[in-house]
C-alpha cells in the first residue's frame, strides 16, 4: 500500500481513496473544501454553494452533499444565513472529573441551563442503581450543557433524595453537581461504570440542544459510587457528535 509522505497520524489511509482510485465526485469536492477550511481558519466564512459549484465545476447538489458531511463531522457550523469554519472539538476525558473541569481545561467557559428538577418515587428499575429502595424519593435533574454559551449536550442525573435532601434549595443548577457533593456534603466519588454508544436524538432532545434530529450524538450512561462503594447516581448524557470527542489514558495489565 502506498502511504503518502505527508500522511498525518490518525488520518484515513490514502486519504480514504480506495486502491482502485475511483472515488465519488462529492468526496473529491469535500477534500478540496477541507483544504480551503484550513486556509480560512476558525470563524472564516465559506463561499456560497453556488460559488463552490462554479469553482469546482460540479452541481450544487454535489457541493451540498460534501457540505453535509463536513457539517456532521463538526468541521463547519451554520451562522446566520452563512456557513463558517468551526473550531476544534471539545475533548472530554473519560474519568471521574466533572464536565465543568473538562471544559475549563480547554479554555472554554462551561455552563448549564436548567430544564427541570423533579422529585418522584423511585421505580424498581432505577432503585439499585442509585442505592435506594423502590418507592423512596429520588431527584431527576435535567440540564442543557453549554460551552461558551453554545449548547453542546443534555444531561439527566438521578440521585436519591436521602443523599442530597436540599438539592432544590441549596444547589445552583448552573454549577458543578460534583463540586456541590464534595464541598457542601462531603461526598466523594470512588469509581464509576460507563457505557458509550452512538444514537440519534429524539425530537425533544434535538429541540433542547438546538440540533437537527439527524445529527449523530454520543450517549454516555454512567453509574457512580462513593468512596465506600455505595451507589450514588445514574447519569444519562447526550453530547453532540460534531462538537465532542473523548479521550482516556489506558494502562497495561500488572501496572496497578
Short mmCIF file of C-alpha atoms in Angstrom, two decimals:
data_model
loop_
_atom_site.label_atom_id
_atom_site.label_comp_id
_atom_site.label_asym_id
_atom_site.label_seq_id
_atom_site.Cartn_x
_atom_site.Cartn_y
_atom_site.Cartn_z
CA UNK A 1 0.00 0.00 0.00
CA UNK A 2 1.22 3.48 -0.86
CA UNK A 3 1.47 5.77 2.18
CA UNK A 4 1.95 9.45 1.28
CA UNK A 5 4.96 11.04 2.92
CA UNK A 6 2.76 13.71 4.46
CA UNK A 7 0.22 11.21 5.84
CA UNK A 8 -0.88 12.63 9.20
CA UNK A 9 -1.07 10.19 12.14
CA UNK A 10 -4.69 9.22 12.68
CA UNK A 11 -5.80 10.38 9.23
CA UNK A 12 -7.58 7.95 6.87
CA UNK A 13 -5.03 5.84 4.98
CA UNK A 14 -4.51 7.11 1.41
CA UNK A 15 -6.85 9.96 2.40
CA UNK A 16 -9.73 7.48 2.20
CA UNK A 17 -9.20 6.82 -1.52
CA UNK A 18 -9.78 3.14 -2.46
CA UNK A 19 -6.96 1.18 -4.07
CA UNK A 20 -8.79 1.22 -7.42
CA UNK A 21 -8.61 5.02 -7.31
CA UNK A 22 -12.29 5.66 -8.10
CA UNK A 23 -13.96 7.98 -5.61
CA UNK A 24 -17.38 9.63 -5.58
CA UNK A 25 -17.40 13.12 -7.04
CA UNK A 26 -18.78 14.65 -3.83
CA UNK A 27 -15.86 13.15 -1.85
CA UNK A 28 -13.31 14.77 -4.13
CA UNK A 29 -15.08 18.11 -3.68
CA UNK A 30 -15.21 17.55 0.08
CA UNK A 31 -11.42 17.00 0.15
CA UNK A 32 -10.83 20.25 -1.75
CA UNK A 33 -13.19 22.19 0.54
CA UNK A 34 -11.36 20.73 3.57
CA UNK A 35 -8.13 22.31 2.29
CA UNK A 36 -9.98 25.62 1.96
CA UNK A 37 -11.15 25.36 5.57
CA UNK A 38 -7.56 25.13 6.78
CA UNK A 39 -6.75 28.26 4.78
CA UNK A 40 -9.75 30.21 6.08
CA UNK A 41 -9.21 29.30 9.74
CA UNK A 42 -11.74 29.17 12.58
CA UNK A 43 -14.67 31.50 12.01
CA UNK A 44 -13.82 32.01 8.33
CA UNK A 45 -16.85 32.47 6.09
CA UNK A 46 -17.26 29.76 3.45
CA UNK A 47 -18.22 30.73 -0.12
CA UNK A 48 -21.83 30.04 -1.10
CA UNK A 49 -22.94 26.71 -2.58
CA UNK A 50 -23.28 28.42 -5.95
CA UNK A 51 -19.74 29.81 -5.79
CA UNK A 52 -18.30 26.45 -4.73
CA UNK A 53 -20.17 24.65 -7.50
CA UNK A 54 -18.77 27.06 -10.10
CA UNK A 55 -15.27 26.84 -8.64
CA UNK A 56 -15.17 23.03 -8.72
CA UNK A 57 -17.31 22.67 -11.87
CA UNK A 58 -19.88 20.40 -10.24
CA UNK A 59 -23.59 20.60 -9.47
CA UNK A 60 -24.87 22.36 -6.37
CA UNK A 61 -26.24 19.02 -5.11
CA UNK A 62 -22.70 17.58 -5.21
CA UNK A 63 -21.46 20.55 -3.18
CA UNK A 64 -24.42 20.21 -0.82
CA UNK A 65 -23.56 16.57 -0.08
CA UNK A 66 -19.94 17.48 0.62
CA UNK A 67 -21.00 20.26 2.98
CA UNK A 68 -23.47 18.00 4.78
CA UNK A 69 -20.66 15.61 5.69
CA UNK A 70 -18.37 18.42 6.82
CA UNK A 71 -21.18 19.77 9.00
CA UNK A 72 -21.81 16.35 10.54
CA UNK A 73 -18.09 15.94 11.20
CA UNK A 74 -18.01 19.28 13.00
CA UNK A 75 -15.68 20.99 10.50
CA UNK A 76 -18.36 23.58 9.66
CA UNK A 77 -21.20 25.29 11.51
CA UNK A 78 -24.14 27.42 10.47
CA UNK A 79 -24.03 31.08 11.44
CA UNK A 80 -26.98 33.19 10.45
CA UNK A 81 -27.55 32.61 6.74
CA UNK A 82 -23.94 31.59 6.11
CA UNK A 83 -21.56 28.74 6.92
CA UNK A 84 -18.28 29.24 8.79
CA UNK A 85 -15.30 27.12 9.78
CA UNK A 86 -15.88 25.51 13.17
CA UNK A 87 -13.30 25.39 15.95
CA UNK A 88 -11.72 22.19 17.26
CA UNK A 89 -13.92 19.67 19.04
CA UNK A 90 -14.12 19.71 22.81
CA UNK A 91 -12.12 16.79 24.22
CA UNK A 92 -13.78 15.29 27.28
CA UNK A 93 -11.69 12.86 29.38
CA UNK A 94 -13.26 9.55 30.32
CA UNK A 95 -12.70 10.00 34.04
CA UNK A 96 -14.50 10.97 37.22
CA UNK A 97 -13.72 14.61 36.50
CA UNK A 98 -16.84 16.70 36.01
CA UNK A 99 -17.98 18.26 32.76
CA UNK A 100 -17.10 21.66 34.23
CA UNK A 101 -13.49 20.66 34.86
CA UNK A 102 -13.09 19.11 31.42
CA UNK A 103 -14.34 22.19 29.57
CA UNK A 104 -12.32 24.63 31.68
CA UNK A 105 -9.11 22.75 30.94
CA UNK A 106 -9.58 23.65 27.28
CA UNK A 107 -10.00 27.34 27.93
CA UNK A 108 -13.75 27.31 27.38
CA UNK A 109 -16.45 28.61 29.71
CA UNK A 110 -18.76 25.85 30.97
CA UNK A 111 -22.38 26.48 31.79
CA UNK A 112 -25.74 24.77 32.16
CA UNK A 113 -29.36 25.72 31.61
CA UNK A 114 -31.82 24.07 33.96
CA UNK A 115 -34.64 22.23 32.22
CA UNK A 116 -36.19 20.70 35.30
CA UNK A 117 -35.63 19.37 38.83
CA UNK A 118 -38.26 16.82 39.80
CA UNK A 119 -38.80 14.57 42.80
CA UNK A 120 -40.65 11.28 42.38
CA UNK A 121 -40.97 7.78 43.91
CA UNK A 122 -38.14 5.60 42.63
CA UNK A 123 -39.17 2.84 40.19
CA UNK A 124 -37.77 -0.64 40.72
CA UNK A 125 -35.54 -0.48 37.61
CA UNK A 126 -33.69 2.56 38.99
CA UNK A 127 -33.57 1.68 42.69
CA UNK A 128 -30.42 -0.46 42.75
CA UNK A 129 -28.56 1.97 40.50
CA UNK A 130 -28.93 4.90 42.92
CA UNK A 131 -28.90 2.85 46.15
CA UNK A 132 -32.48 3.33 47.36
CA UNK A 133 -35.50 1.13 47.89
CA UNK A 134 -38.37 1.07 45.43
CA UNK A 135 -40.77 3.93 46.17
CA UNK A 136 -38.23 6.04 48.05
CA UNK A 137 -37.91 9.59 46.70
CA UNK A 138 -35.30 10.38 44.05
CA UNK A 139 -34.31 13.55 42.23
CA UNK A 140 -34.18 13.92 38.47
CA UNK A 141 -32.01 16.87 37.44
CA UNK A 142 -32.07 17.74 33.72
CA UNK A 143 -29.79 20.41 32.25
CA UNK A 144 -28.56 21.58 28.86
CA UNK A 145 -24.75 21.67 28.76
CA UNK A 146 -23.07 24.82 27.44
CA UNK A 147 -19.57 25.71 26.28
CA UNK A 148 -19.09 29.47 25.76
CA UNK A 149 -22.91 29.75 25.62
CA UNK A 150 -23.10 27.17 22.80
CA UNK A 151 -25.47 24.28 23.50
CA UNK A 152 -23.43 21.07 23.26
CA UNK A 153 -25.27 18.43 25.26
CA UNK A 154 -28.11 17.34 27.52
CA UNK A 155 -27.62 15.73 30.94
CA UNK A 156 -30.06 13.80 33.13
CA UNK A 157 -28.94 12.95 36.68
CA UNK A 158 -30.81 10.66 39.09
CA UNK A 159 -29.84 10.63 42.77
CA UNK A 160 -31.59 9.63 45.97
CA UNK A 161 -33.22 12.46 47.96
CA UNK A 162 -31.80 10.95 51.17
CA UNK A 163 -28.25 11.58 49.89
CA UNK A 164 -28.90 15.18 48.76
CA UNK A 165 -32.02 16.35 50.62
CA UNK A 166 -31.66 20.07 49.85
CA UNK A 167 -30.87 19.84 46.14
CA UNK A 168 -33.84 22.04 45.25
CA UNK A 169 -32.86 24.88 47.61
CA UNK A 170 -29.09 24.71 48.23
CA UNK A 171 -27.73 23.84 44.79
CA UNK A 172 -27.04 26.30 41.97
CA UNK A 173 -28.16 24.44 38.81
CA UNK A 174 -25.61 26.35 36.70
CA UNK A 175 -22.74 24.92 38.77
CA UNK A 176 -20.97 21.57 39.04
CA UNK A 177 -23.02 18.87 40.77
CA UNK A 178 -19.82 17.01 41.68
CA UNK A 179 -18.37 20.12 43.34
CA UNK A 180 -21.60 20.55 45.32
CA UNK A 181 -21.47 16.97 46.58
CA UNK A 182 -17.81 17.33 47.54
CA UNK A 183 -17.82 20.80 49.06
CA UNK A 184 -21.29 21.05 50.62
CA UNK A 185 -21.98 17.43 51.59
CA UNK A 186 -18.53 15.87 51.89
CA UNK A 187 -19.38 13.14 49.37
CA UNK A 188 -16.51 11.99 47.15
CA UNK A 189 -16.72 9.77 44.10
CA UNK A 190 -14.93 6.45 44.31
CA UNK A 191 -15.48 4.78 40.96
CA UNK A 192 -17.97 4.53 38.11
CA UNK A 193 -19.03 2.33 35.21
CA UNK A 194 -19.60 4.00 31.84
CA UNK A 195 -21.07 2.83 28.56
CA UNK A 196 -20.81 4.87 25.35
CA UNK A 197 -22.89 4.46 22.21
CA UNK A 198 -23.92 6.49 19.19
CA UNK A 199 -27.58 7.46 18.86
CA UNK A 200 -29.84 9.98 17.18
CA UNK A 201 -31.53 12.50 19.45
CA UNK A 202 -35.27 12.31 19.98
CA UNK A 203 -37.28 15.28 18.65
CA UNK A 204 -37.46 16.72 22.17
CA UNK A 205 -33.73 16.30 22.78
CA UNK A 206 -32.82 17.82 19.41
CA UNK A 207 -35.02 20.83 20.19
CA UNK A 208 -33.41 21.36 23.60
CA UNK A 209 -29.86 21.04 22.25
CA UNK A 210 -30.69 23.02 19.10
CA UNK A 211 -29.57 20.47 16.52
CA UNK A 212 -31.17 18.64 13.57
CA UNK A 213 -32.64 15.26 14.59
CA UNK A 214 -30.33 13.53 12.07
CA UNK A 215 -27.15 14.73 13.80
CA UNK A 216 -25.32 11.77 15.43
CA UNK A 217 -24.97 12.00 19.21
CA UNK A 218 -22.60 10.36 21.66
CA UNK A 219 -24.59 8.92 24.56
CA UNK A 220 -22.88 8.14 27.87
CA UNK A 221 -24.52 6.12 30.64
CA UNK A 222 -22.72 6.43 33.98
CA UNK A 223 -23.31 4.60 37.26
CA UNK A 224 -21.26 6.20 40.05
CA UNK A 225 -20.37 5.04 43.55
CA UNK A 226 -18.89 6.88 46.51
CA UNK A 227 -15.60 6.01 48.20
CA UNK A 228 -17.41 3.43 50.37
CA UNK A 229 -18.68 1.63 47.27
CA UNK A 230 -22.29 2.74 47.78
CA UNK A 231 -24.32 3.54 44.63
CA UNK A 232 -24.64 7.30 44.26
CA UNK A 233 -26.00 8.49 40.92
CA UNK A 234 -27.16 7.44 37.50
CA UNK A 235 -26.38 9.85 34.65
CA UNK A 236 -27.51 9.86 31.03
CA UNK A 237 -25.64 12.43 28.96
CA UNK A 238 -26.01 13.26 25.27
CA UNK A 239 -23.09 15.03 23.61
CA UNK A 240 -23.16 16.49 20.11
CA UNK A 241 -21.14 14.22 17.86
CA UNK A 242 -19.93 17.20 15.81
CA UNK A 243 -18.60 19.08 18.87
CA UNK A 244 -17.17 16.38 21.14
CA UNK A 245 -14.51 13.71 21.24
CA UNK A 246 -13.46 11.58 24.21
CA UNK A 247 -10.06 10.55 25.48
CA UNK A 248 -8.79 8.03 28.01
CA UNK A 249 -5.43 7.00 29.43
CA UNK A 250 -5.04 3.21 29.37
CA UNK A 251 -2.63 1.15 31.44
CA UNK A 252 -1.37 -2.35 30.76
CA UNK A 253 -2.11 -5.33 32.98
CA UNK A 254 0.02 -5.52 36.08
CA UNK A 255 0.64 -1.77 36.25
CA UNK A 256 -1.69 -1.10 39.14
#
